């Protein structure tokens, strides 16, 4: 009952954050880190896809769960004391089109928990700033809804031509400094900004090669869709 009550209280607070962000487009949020307590981190772990591939440390969700309370307590301590350092991610390549491959970044279980927590917190703010016609990687939105909007627009406005365009390497190529400036319009919490900056500059291990990320955000990271969408906000 205690866990359910804490979850209900957190959801109520998140709803208040979303309401505040929606009603005050110029509002800058300075204190959000306190929402990331041990119970919230545990909930974030429970929501991870347990069959997902392991990160650079080879640890699975099953391994992490064996001593979950202790692991979560240690993660929380390092996060709040500013000792946490985002680990390197493992890059793998998956087939995209005939003859082409797409890079996929795989984080450790622990880093996925931290990313899930920060993403859940920030989504309450930035969801209010995204364009209504934006459907990619957003909660309760799908490609089917996007197609319906295109169809409805064509029918109402008698549109005869539809231009199909794709941003090549959208996740891989946006400028970090521009993203930081956009995030700063809404976010001044130094603790969360520090974590986001770590995920932007994370080391990428591709086979035996290690390189530091200097632009974009690795596809596969939980927080990457939010960061990518944040490059296209109303503000």
XYZ file of N, CA and C in Angstrom:
705
model
N 0.822 -1.206 0.000
C 0.000 0.000 0.000
C 0.855 1.254 0.000
N 1.999 1.196 0.717
C 2.884 2.352 0.781
C 3.436 2.686 -0.597
N 3.842 1.642 -1.342
C 4.379 1.842 -2.689
C 3.324 2.447 -3.609
N 2.102 1.939 -3.540
C 1.018 2.466 -4.370
C 0.705 3.913 -4.014
N 0.750 4.235 -2.728
C 0.474 5.607 -2.306
C 1.560 6.555 -2.814
N 2.836 6.126 -2.724
C 3.938 6.953 -3.206
C 3.855 7.149 -4.714
N 3.461 6.089 -5.425
C 3.317 6.196 -6.874
C 2.199 7.155 -7.235
N 1.096 7.066 -6.515
C -0.035 7.960 -6.763
C 0.345 9.404 -6.483
N 1.082 9.633 -5.402
C 1.512 10.987 -5.060
C 2.460 11.533 -6.126
N 3.356 10.673 -6.635
C 4.294 11.117 -7.658
C 3.554 11.473 -8.943
N 2.588 10.646 -9.321
C 1.818 10.924 -10.535
C 1.048 12.233 -10.406
N 0.557 12.501 -9.206
C -0.151 13.764 -8.972
C 0.795 14.945 -9.125
N 2.011 14.808 -8.588
C 3.002 15.879 -8.692
C 3.441 16.080 -10.141
N 3.602 14.967 -10.867
C 3.981 15.068 -12.276
C 2.879 15.768 -13.076
N 1.628 15.473 -12.745
C 0.506 16.127 -13.420
C 0.532 17.630 -13.145
N 0.944 18.010 -11.938
C 1.040 19.430 -11.586
C 2.156 20.106 -12.370
N 3.275 19.380 -12.547
C 4.381 19.919 -13.342
C 3.913 20.157 -14.773
N 3.226 19.156 -15.343
C 2.736 19.274 -16.714
C 1.756 20.442 -16.852
N 0.878 20.585 -15.885
C -0.104 21.676 -15.909
C 0.596 23.032 -15.839
N 1.592 23.105 -14.970
C 2.339 24.353 -14.816
C 3.090 24.697 -16.100
N 3.705 23.689 -16.728
C 4.442 23.903 -17.962
C 3.517 24.307 -19.093
N 2.325 23.706 -19.125
C 1.355 23.987 -20.187
C 0.774 25.393 -20.054
N 0.480 25.801 -18.839
C -0.160 27.099 -18.621
C 0.830 28.253 -18.598
N 2.125 27.931 -18.399
C 3.154 28.978 -18.334
C 4.304 28.628 -19.269
N 4.189 28.938 -20.560
C 5.215 28.567 -21.543
C 6.600 29.115 -21.230
N 6.667 30.187 -20.438
C 7.964 30.757 -20.111
C 8.538 30.264 -18.792
N 7.834 29.348 -18.132
C 8.265 28.838 -16.826
C 9.567 28.055 -16.962
N 10.535 28.355 -16.078
C 11.805 27.629 -16.041
C 11.842 26.803 -14.757
N 12.081 25.512 -14.879
C 12.057 24.616 -13.735
C 13.469 24.444 -13.162
N 13.607 24.733 -11.894
C 14.932 24.747 -11.260
C 15.165 23.596 -10.295
N 14.113 22.932 -9.847
C 14.267 21.880 -8.849
C 13.391 20.680 -9.193
N 14.019 19.669 -9.788
C 13.297 18.464 -10.194
C 13.948 17.187 -9.662
N 15.201 17.279 -9.264
C 15.971 16.096 -8.880
C 15.365 15.341 -7.705
N 14.644 16.043 -6.834
C 14.110 15.389 -5.637
C 13.042 14.346 -5.957
N 12.530 14.346 -7.182
C 11.542 13.334 -7.558
C 12.197 11.963 -7.756
N 13.496 11.945 -7.941
C 14.189 10.698 -8.222
C 14.627 10.015 -6.921
N 13.684 9.412 -6.234
C 14.007 8.689 -5.008
C 14.156 7.192 -5.316
N 14.441 6.396 -4.300
C 14.688 4.973 -4.507
C 13.456 4.244 -5.036
N 12.294 4.614 -4.544
C 11.065 3.971 -4.998
C 10.831 4.251 -6.480
N 11.097 5.474 -6.902
C 10.932 5.849 -8.301
C 11.929 5.104 -9.179
N 13.180 4.994 -8.741
C 14.195 4.268 -9.497
C 13.833 2.793 -9.622
N 13.288 2.221 -8.558
C 12.855 0.822 -8.606
C 11.736 0.652 -9.625
N 10.803 1.587 -9.632
C 9.704 1.552 -10.592
C 10.235 1.646 -12.019
N 11.258 2.467 -12.223
C 11.861 2.615 -13.553
C 12.512 1.306 -13.989
N 13.147 0.608 -13.046
C 13.731 -0.698 -13.381
C 12.645 -1.672 -13.795
N 11.543 -1.698 -13.068
C 10.463 -2.632 -13.373
C 9.926 -2.435 -14.785
N 10.045 -1.223 -15.303
C 9.483 -0.906 -16.609
C 10.451 -1.155 -17.766
N 11.683 -1.549 -17.455
C 12.641 -1.843 -18.515
C 12.248 -3.131 -19.231
N 12.610 -3.201 -20.493
C 12.372 -4.432 -21.253
C 13.414 -5.456 -20.826
N 12.966 -6.503 -20.161
C 13.881 -7.450 -19.515
C 14.663 -8.309 -20.506
N 14.188 -8.402 -21.738
C 14.880 -9.215 -22.735
C 15.857 -8.405 -23.581
N 16.016 -7.131 -23.250
C 16.911 -6.266 -24.028
C 18.360 -6.728 -23.903
N 19.156 -6.413 -24.909
C 20.569 -6.803 -24.911
C 21.326 -6.105 -23.785
N 22.415 -6.728 -23.357
C 23.229 -6.186 -22.269
C 24.151 -5.082 -22.765
N 24.506 -4.205 -21.846
C 25.428 -3.132 -22.162
C 26.864 -3.600 -22.118
N 27.776 -2.656 -21.977
C 29.195 -2.960 -22.058
C 29.680 -3.849 -20.913
N 28.960 -3.852 -19.800
C 29.357 -4.679 -18.654
C 28.820 -6.099 -18.720
N 27.978 -6.393 -19.710
C 27.443 -7.736 -19.879
C 26.356 -8.120 -18.895
N 25.946 -7.200 -18.048
C 24.956 -7.497 -17.011
C 23.539 -7.441 -17.570
N 22.741 -8.455 -17.262
C 21.356 -8.500 -17.704
C 20.439 -7.939 -16.625
N 19.188 -7.716 -16.980
C 18.205 -7.267 -15.988
C 18.033 -8.310 -14.895
N 18.110 -9.583 -15.282
C 18.012 -10.654 -14.299
C 19.143 -10.603 -13.295
N 20.357 -10.326 -13.777
C 21.505 -10.192 -12.875
C 21.291 -9.037 -11.905
N 20.840 -7.921 -12.428
C 20.670 -6.718 -11.616
C 19.595 -6.916 -10.552
N 18.585 -7.680 -10.879
C 17.449 -7.851 -9.980
C 17.770 -8.749 -8.786
N 18.844 -9.530 -8.872
C 19.176 -10.469 -7.810
C 19.373 -9.790 -6.455
N 19.900 -8.588 -6.482
C 20.115 -7.839 -5.241
C 19.592 -6.421 -5.427
N 18.365 -6.329 -5.915
C 17.814 -5.064 -6.374
C 17.797 -3.948 -5.327
N 17.293 -4.163 -4.103
C 17.245 -3.061 -3.128
C 18.618 -2.438 -2.860
N 19.638 -3.289 -2.734
C 20.992 -2.788 -2.471
C 21.523 -2.023 -3.677
N 21.292 -2.558 -4.860
C 21.772 -1.902 -6.082
C 21.092 -0.544 -6.278
N 19.791 -0.505 -6.057
C 19.055 0.746 -6.216
C 19.519 1.780 -5.197
N 19.732 1.341 -3.965
C 20.196 2.256 -2.916
C 21.558 2.843 -3.269
N 22.440 2.007 -3.826
C 23.771 2.473 -4.218
C 23.685 3.436 -5.399
N 22.817 3.110 -6.365
C 22.634 3.998 -7.518
C 22.092 5.347 -7.068
N 21.098 5.315 -6.202
C 20.515 6.556 -5.697
C 21.566 7.411 -4.991
N 22.382 6.778 -4.172
C 23.408 7.501 -3.434
C 24.382 8.186 -4.383
N 24.823 7.475 -5.410
C 25.787 8.050 -6.354
C 25.156 9.140 -7.229
N 23.885 8.954 -7.565
C 23.203 9.980 -8.349
C 23.076 11.280 -7.559
N 22.619 11.182 -6.326
C 22.369 12.373 -5.525
C 23.643 13.051 -5.040
N 24.733 12.302 -4.933
C 26.004 12.879 -4.470
C 26.859 13.371 -5.637
N 26.327 13.321 -6.849
C 27.011 13.760 -8.063
C 28.201 12.866 -8.398
N 28.238 11.655 -7.853
C 29.335 10.729 -8.121
C 29.051 9.840 -9.328
N 27.793 9.809 -9.755
C 27.448 8.921 -10.865
C 28.088 9.406 -12.157
N 28.642 8.467 -12.903
C 29.240 8.772 -14.196
C 28.660 7.816 -15.227
N 28.066 8.359 -16.261
C 27.456 7.523 -17.297
C 28.508 6.628 -17.942
N 28.289 5.321 -17.950
C 29.261 4.394 -18.550
C 29.238 4.457 -20.070
N 30.306 3.986 -20.678
C 30.341 3.893 -22.127
C 29.212 2.984 -22.607
N 28.767 3.208 -23.825
C 27.723 2.348 -24.379
C 28.318 1.440 -25.448
N 27.676 0.318 -25.637
C 28.115 -0.651 -26.640
C 27.323 -0.426 -27.921
N 28.041 -0.275 -29.009
C 27.368 -0.067 -30.292
C 27.290 -1.373 -31.071
N 26.125 -1.612 -31.613
C 25.925 -2.733 -32.513
C 25.255 -2.214 -33.774
N 25.284 -2.992 -34.827
C 24.710 -2.555 -36.100
C 23.595 -3.499 -36.514
N 22.444 -2.937 -36.882
C 21.315 -3.747 -37.305
C 20.937 -3.389 -38.733
N 20.361 -4.354 -39.430
C 19.972 -4.134 -40.820
C 18.855 -3.099 -40.895
N 18.987 -2.186 -41.845
C 17.978 -1.147 -42.056
C 17.319 -1.317 -43.403
N 18.094 -1.267 -44.443
C 17.603 -1.453 -45.809
C 18.593 -2.375 -46.513
N 18.224 -2.902 -47.656
C 19.183 -3.734 -48.401
C 20.514 -3.014 -48.593
N 21.552 -3.573 -48.001
C 22.876 -2.984 -48.150
C 23.219 -1.910 -47.144
N 22.277 -1.583 -46.226
C 22.529 -0.536 -45.250
C 22.333 -1.070 -43.829
N 23.013 -0.430 -42.888
C 22.884 -0.799 -41.487
C 22.702 0.451 -40.632
N 22.040 0.278 -39.499
C 21.790 1.394 -38.583
C 22.492 1.140 -37.255
N 23.224 2.162 -36.732
C 23.913 1.972 -35.459
C 22.925 2.004 -34.295
N 23.104 1.128 -33.348
C 22.245 1.071 -32.170
C 23.112 1.064 -30.924
N 22.879 2.038 -30.032
C 23.644 2.133 -28.795
C 22.953 1.376 -27.672
N 23.698 0.558 -26.959
C 23.126 -0.239 -25.879
C 23.774 0.157 -24.553
N 22.981 0.698 -23.649
C 23.468 1.148 -22.346
C 23.410 0.008 -21.333
N 24.077 0.197 -20.209
C 24.005 -0.772 -19.123
C 22.635 -0.682 -18.456
N 22.267 -1.702 -17.704
C 20.983 -1.710 -17.010
C 20.875 -0.506 -16.083
N 21.928 -0.249 -15.333
C 21.905 0.857 -14.383
C 21.705 2.193 -15.079
N 22.365 2.365 -16.205
C 22.226 3.631 -16.927
C 20.836 3.758 -17.547
N 20.260 2.633 -17.948
C 18.888 2.665 -18.473
C 17.909 3.128 -17.397
N 18.142 2.710 -16.161
C 17.278 3.131 -15.058
C 17.349 4.641 -14.878
N 18.575 5.181 -14.855
C 18.761 6.623 -14.680
C 18.145 7.392 -15.842
N 18.344 6.899 -17.060
C 17.766 7.564 -18.231
C 16.246 7.521 -18.204
N 15.683 6.370 -17.815
C 14.232 6.245 -17.733
C 13.666 7.253 -16.738
N 14.330 7.412 -15.606
C 13.865 8.328 -14.565
C 13.898 9.776 -15.048
N 15.015 10.199 -15.608
C 15.146 11.578 -16.087
C 14.171 11.843 -17.231
N 14.023 10.881 -18.133
C 13.093 11.038 -19.259
C 11.664 11.211 -18.769
N 11.259 10.396 -17.797
C 9.893 10.493 -17.260
C 9.633 11.855 -16.623
N 10.633 12.387 -15.947
C 10.486 13.692 -15.305
C 10.383 14.800 -16.354
N 11.313 14.789 -17.304
C 11.359 15.871 -18.295
C 10.206 15.819 -19.291
N 9.684 14.633 -19.543
C 8.559 14.527 -20.478
C 7.362 15.359 -20.029
N 7.185 15.496 -18.719
C 6.068 16.288 -18.210
C 6.173 17.751 -18.636
N 7.385 18.221 -18.837
C 7.615 19.612 -19.243
C 7.583 19.752 -20.759
N 8.434 18.980 -21.435
C 8.625 19.204 -22.861
C 7.479 18.698 -23.720
N 6.680 17.765 -23.198
C 5.497 17.344 -23.949
C 4.556 18.518 -24.202
N 4.615 19.513 -23.342
C 3.749 20.681 -23.496
C 4.261 21.619 -24.595
N 5.531 21.442 -24.978
C 6.157 22.343 -25.943
C 6.263 21.757 -27.350
N 6.047 20.458 -27.476
C 6.154 19.844 -28.794
C 4.969 20.246 -29.669
N 5.218 20.344 -30.948
C 4.150 20.672 -31.887
C 3.091 19.566 -31.880
N 1.852 19.969 -32.086
C 0.755 19.008 -32.059
C 0.841 18.020 -33.215
N 1.489 18.418 -34.316
C 1.591 17.511 -35.462
C 2.799 16.577 -35.351
N 3.500 16.640 -34.214
C 4.649 15.764 -33.985
C 4.169 14.445 -33.368
N 4.540 13.330 -33.979
C 4.057 12.024 -33.517
C 5.182 11.048 -33.159
N 6.400 11.332 -33.579
C 7.479 10.379 -33.387
C 7.906 10.199 -31.939
N 7.922 8.962 -31.482
C 8.437 8.592 -30.154
C 7.741 9.326 -29.012
N 6.461 9.566 -29.157
C 5.724 10.255 -28.103
C 4.645 9.356 -27.529
N 4.427 9.490 -26.223
C 3.473 8.646 -25.515
C 2.064 8.857 -26.061
N 1.359 7.748 -26.236
C -0.021 7.725 -26.722
C -0.148 8.311 -28.125
N 0.949 8.262 -28.892
C 0.913 8.712 -30.283
C 1.519 7.635 -31.163
N 1.023 7.537 -32.380
C 1.481 6.468 -33.258
C 1.551 6.930 -34.698
N 2.168 6.099 -35.529
C 2.252 6.395 -36.960
C 0.862 6.396 -37.590
N -0.030 5.554 -37.076
C -1.396 5.510 -37.602
C -2.110 6.854 -37.395
N -1.876 7.475 -36.248
C -2.483 8.773 -35.980
C -1.907 9.836 -36.908
N -0.602 9.742 -37.165
C 0.029 10.701 -38.075
C -0.548 10.574 -39.480
N -0.726 9.349 -39.927
C -1.302 9.123 -41.251
C -2.740 9.638 -41.328
N -3.474 9.464 -40.246
C -4.851 9.960 -40.214
C -4.886 11.481 -40.329
N -3.937 12.153 -39.646
C -3.906 13.613 -39.724
C -3.581 14.068 -41.141
N -2.643 13.366 -41.791
C -2.312 13.701 -43.179
C -3.542 13.498 -44.073
N -4.221 12.368 -43.897
C -5.406 12.076 -44.703
C -6.488 13.131 -44.489
N -6.758 13.447 -43.219
C -7.803 14.433 -42.919
C -7.453 15.791 -43.510
N -6.163 16.157 -43.417
C -5.739 17.434 -43.978
C -5.904 17.485 -45.488
N -5.588 16.372 -46.130
C -5.734 16.307 -47.589
C -7.207 16.416 -48.009
N -8.070 15.759 -47.251
C -9.492 15.754 -47.585
C -10.126 17.124 -47.376
N -9.755 17.801 -46.278
C -10.375 19.083 -45.946
C -9.858 20.216 -46.822
N -8.581 20.149 -47.177
C -7.969 21.252 -47.912
C -7.766 20.944 -49.389
N -8.235 19.794 -49.817
C -8.129 19.389 -51.217
C -6.683 19.425 -51.718
N -5.822 18.890 -50.900
C -4.403 18.824 -51.260
C -4.188 17.707 -52.279
N -3.419 17.980 -53.314
C -3.194 17.002 -54.371
C -1.811 16.372 -54.302
N -0.891 17.034 -53.589
C 0.476 16.524 -53.539
C 0.920 16.395 -52.081
N 1.623 15.324 -51.793
C 2.206 15.110 -50.461
C 3.699 14.870 -50.643
N 4.503 15.656 -49.953
C 5.957 15.518 -50.038
C 6.452 14.626 -48.902
N 7.074 13.536 -49.269
C 7.624 12.590 -48.292
C 9.113 12.863 -48.152
N 9.529 13.337 -46.962
C 10.935 13.681 -46.736
C 11.422 13.044 -45.447
N 12.692 12.763 -45.397
C 13.283 12.133 -44.218
C 14.542 12.887 -43.816
N 14.707 13.110 -42.495
C 15.922 13.728 -42.004
C 16.978 12.639 -41.842
N 17.953 12.645 -42.705
C 18.956 11.589 -42.688
C 19.807 11.683 -41.415
N 19.859 10.588 -40.689
C 20.675 10.557 -39.473
C 20.226 11.582 -38.450
N 18.922 11.735 -38.260
C 18.402 12.771 -37.355
C 18.983 12.641 -35.950
N 19.023 11.432 -35.426
C 19.561 11.217 -34.086
C 21.055 11.499 -34.025
N 21.739 11.284 -35.132
C 23.197 11.277 -35.119
C 23.854 12.633 -35.327
N 23.101 13.631 -35.797
C 23.781 14.813 -36.324
C 23.434 16.153 -35.694
N 22.509 16.235 -34.749
C 22.172 17.562 -34.234
C 23.278 18.107 -33.331
N 23.331 19.428 -33.255
C 24.388 20.134 -32.529
C 24.101 20.146 -31.028
N 25.078 19.724 -30.232
C 24.888 19.649 -28.781
C 24.633 21.013 -28.156
N 25.347 22.021 -28.612
C 25.211 23.345 -28.008
C 23.828 23.935 -28.266
N 23.311 23.723 -29.461
C 21.960 24.202 -29.770
C 20.945 23.496 -28.878
N 21.120 22.200 -28.679
C 20.212 21.459 -27.798
C 20.280 21.998 -26.372
N 21.472 22.248 -25.877
C 21.614 22.778 -24.515
C 20.884 24.112 -24.371
N 21.001 24.950 -25.382
C 20.324 26.253 -25.337
C 18.807 26.087 -25.331
N 18.296 25.126 -26.088
C 16.853 24.877 -26.118
C 16.373 24.305 -24.785
N 17.127 23.381 -24.226
C 16.758 22.807 -22.937
C 16.760 23.868 -21.841
N 17.706 24.803 -21.926
C 17.847 25.831 -20.896
C 16.654 26.780 -20.843
N 15.851 26.801 -21.902
C 14.663 27.656 -21.884
C 13.647 27.180 -20.862
N 13.735 25.912 -20.504
C 12.777 25.327 -19.574
C 13.420 24.726 -18.335
N 14.711 24.434 -18.409
C 15.358 23.642 -17.361
C 16.620 24.316 -16.834
N 16.663 24.485 -15.502
C 17.839 25.060 -14.840
C 18.343 24.166 -13.709
N 17.815 22.965 -13.628
C 18.243 22.027 -12.596
C 19.629 21.490 -12.974
N 20.674 21.950 -12.287
C 22.046 21.602 -12.646
C 22.321 20.111 -12.519
N 21.650 19.471 -11.588
C 21.854 18.043 -11.356
C 21.390 17.232 -12.562
N 20.207 17.551 -13.077
C 19.697 16.843 -14.243
C 20.455 17.241 -15.504
N 20.783 18.508 -15.643
C 21.542 18.953 -16.811
C 22.905 18.277 -16.882
N 23.495 18.025 -15.727
C 24.789 17.327 -15.681
C 24.648 15.912 -16.249
N 23.581 15.222 -15.871
C 23.361 13.872 -16.385
C 23.124 13.893 -17.894
N 22.300 14.830 -18.344
C 22.023 14.930 -19.782
C 23.314 15.182 -20.546
N 24.163 16.045 -20.020
C 25.425 16.348 -20.681
C 26.326 15.115 -20.757
N 26.295 14.294 -19.714
C 27.071 13.057 -19.746
C 26.578 12.123 -20.841
N 25.272 12.016 -20.973
C 24.720 11.123 -22.001
C 24.995 11.634 -23.406
N 25.109 12.945 -23.548
C 25.441 13.505 -24.859
C 26.886 13.206 -25.239
N 27.779 13.200 -24.263
C 29.217 13.050 -24.530
C 29.723 11.646 -24.232
N 28.821 10.702 -24.077
C 29.195 9.349 -23.661
C 30.168 8.704 -24.645
N 31.014 7.839 -24.116
C 31.926 7.087 -24.961
C 31.195 5.950 -25.659
N 31.515 5.709 -26.924
C 30.862 4.661 -27.713
C 31.895 3.610 -28.090
N 31.649 2.388 -27.680
C 32.555 1.282 -27.969
C 31.997 0.498 -29.149
N 32.722 0.500 -30.238
C 32.320 -0.196 -31.464
C 33.389 -1.240 -31.760
N 33.128 -2.473 -31.334
C 34.156 -3.504 -31.468
C 35.283 -3.235 -30.491
N 36.475 -3.002 -31.017
C 37.623 -2.688 -30.185
C 37.931 -1.192 -30.171
N 37.082 -0.394 -30.803
C 37.322 1.041 -30.932
C 36.434 1.835 -29.980
N 37.030 2.837 -29.328
C 36.291 3.731 -28.436
C 36.394 5.153 -28.961
N 35.259 5.822 -29.112
C 35.307 7.233 -29.458
C 34.263 7.985 -28.650
N 34.518 9.257 -28.412
C 33.641 10.100 -27.605
C 32.616 10.778 -28.503
N 31.361 10.738 -28.098
C 30.297 11.329 -28.898
C 30.423 12.852 -28.896
N 30.387 13.469 -30.086
C 30.527 14.924 -30.192
C 29.302 15.595 -30.818
N 28.413 14.809 -31.374
C 27.184 15.363 -31.939
C 26.091 14.298 -31.902
N 24.855 14.769 -31.913
C 23.742 13.841 -31.884
C 23.650 13.075 -30.572
N 22.823 12.034 -30.577
C 22.645 11.182 -29.409
C 22.434 9.752 -29.891
N 23.057 8.783 -29.255
C 23.004 7.402 -29.758
C 21.582 6.849 -29.835
N 21.207 6.321 -30.983
C 19.925 5.643 -31.104
C 19.951 4.404 -30.213
N 18.877 4.196 -29.490
C 18.822 3.077 -28.564
C 18.816 3.537 -27.123
N 19.402 4.694 -26.851
C 19.341 5.251 -25.508
C 17.903 5.667 -25.190
N 17.459 5.398 -23.991
C 16.082 5.710 -23.607
C 15.790 7.199 -23.723
N 16.773 8.026 -23.380
C 16.537 9.474 -23.379
C 16.680 10.092 -24.767
N 17.223 9.373 -25.733
C 17.506 9.943 -27.049
C 16.281 10.499 -27.777
N 15.129 9.806 -27.792
C 13.962 10.382 -28.477
C 13.533 11.724 -27.898
N 13.583 11.856 -26.573
C 13.223 13.131 -25.948
C 14.188 14.225 -26.372
N 15.478 13.940 -26.356
C 16.476 14.945 -26.736
C 16.322 15.331 -28.197
N 16.068 14.346 -29.037
C 15.896 14.629 -30.465
C 14.644 15.466 -30.700
N 13.539 15.100 -30.044
C 12.303 15.872 -30.199
C 12.446 17.274 -29.658
N 13.299 17.457 -28.659
C 13.492 18.783 -28.058
C 14.131 19.772 -29.018
N 14.702 19.266 -30.100
C 15.248 20.153 -31.130
C 14.136 20.773 -31.976
N 12.901 20.305 -31.787
C 11.779 20.794 -32.596
C 10.614 21.119 -31.678
N 10.738 22.214 -30.944
C 9.680 22.615 -30.012
C 9.058 23.934 -30.453
N 7.881 24.169 -29.909
C 7.157 25.406 -30.231
C 7.965 26.622 -29.835
N 8.647 26.503 -28.674
C 9.403 27.653 -28.194
C 10.655 27.892 -28.994
